[in-house]
C-alpha positions as semicolon CSV with decimal commas, in nm:
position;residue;x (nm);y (nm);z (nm)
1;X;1,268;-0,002;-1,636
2;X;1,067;-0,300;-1,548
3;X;0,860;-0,316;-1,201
4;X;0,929;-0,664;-1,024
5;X;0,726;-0,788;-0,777
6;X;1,028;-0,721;-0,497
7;X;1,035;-0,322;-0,608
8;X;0,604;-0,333;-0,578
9;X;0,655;-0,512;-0,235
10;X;0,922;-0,220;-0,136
11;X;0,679;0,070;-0,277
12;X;0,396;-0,052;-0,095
13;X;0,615;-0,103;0,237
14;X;0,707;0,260;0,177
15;X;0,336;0,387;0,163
16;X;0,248;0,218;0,492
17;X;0,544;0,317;0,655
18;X;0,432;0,676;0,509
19;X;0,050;0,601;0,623
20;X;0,185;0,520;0,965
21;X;0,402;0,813;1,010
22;X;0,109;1,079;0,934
23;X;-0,117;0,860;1,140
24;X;0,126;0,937;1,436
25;X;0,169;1,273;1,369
26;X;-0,195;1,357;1,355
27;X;-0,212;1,161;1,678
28;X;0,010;1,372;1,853
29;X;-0,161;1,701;1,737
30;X;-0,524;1,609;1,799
31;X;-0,472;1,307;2,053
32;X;-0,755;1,102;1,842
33;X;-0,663;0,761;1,620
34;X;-0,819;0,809;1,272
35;X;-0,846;0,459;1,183
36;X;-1,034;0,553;0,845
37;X;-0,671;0,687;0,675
38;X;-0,570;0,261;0,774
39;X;-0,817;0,154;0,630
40;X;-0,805;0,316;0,305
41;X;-0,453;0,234;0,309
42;X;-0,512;-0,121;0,384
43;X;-0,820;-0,127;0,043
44;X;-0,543;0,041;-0,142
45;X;-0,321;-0,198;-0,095
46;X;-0,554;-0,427;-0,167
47;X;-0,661;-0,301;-0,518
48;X;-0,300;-0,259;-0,602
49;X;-0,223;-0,659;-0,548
50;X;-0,555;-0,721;-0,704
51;X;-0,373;-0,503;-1,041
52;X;-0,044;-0,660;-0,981
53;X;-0,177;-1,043;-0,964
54;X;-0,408;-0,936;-1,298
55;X;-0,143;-0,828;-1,469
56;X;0,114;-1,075;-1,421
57;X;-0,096;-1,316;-1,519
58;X;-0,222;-1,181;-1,842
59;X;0,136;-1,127;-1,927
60;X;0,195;-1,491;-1,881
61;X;-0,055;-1,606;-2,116
């Protein structure tokens, strides 16, 4: 099973929606924003399209 970039796009759509979520929830039991969990979401995301861009383009060449 090969990973296009539409399925990478969809799993990292998932993860924020998943991020978001648990942000939400733990805003609703502690009434505090912990904008530390979007962050590391957001440099994960980062790192991950930083592997995916890599990647590609080595298997180009």
């Amino acid at each position: 099973m090969t990973v296009t970039n539409g399925k990478i796009a969809l799993r990292v759509l998932g993860i924020l929606i998943g991020a978001i979520v648990g942000l939400l929830i733990v805003y609703e039991a502690k009434g505090t924003f912990d904008v530390s969990v979007l962050l590391g979401f957001v440099a994960g995301a980062l790192i991950f399209a930083l592997i995916n861009i890599i990647w590609v383009r080595v298997k180009r060449s």
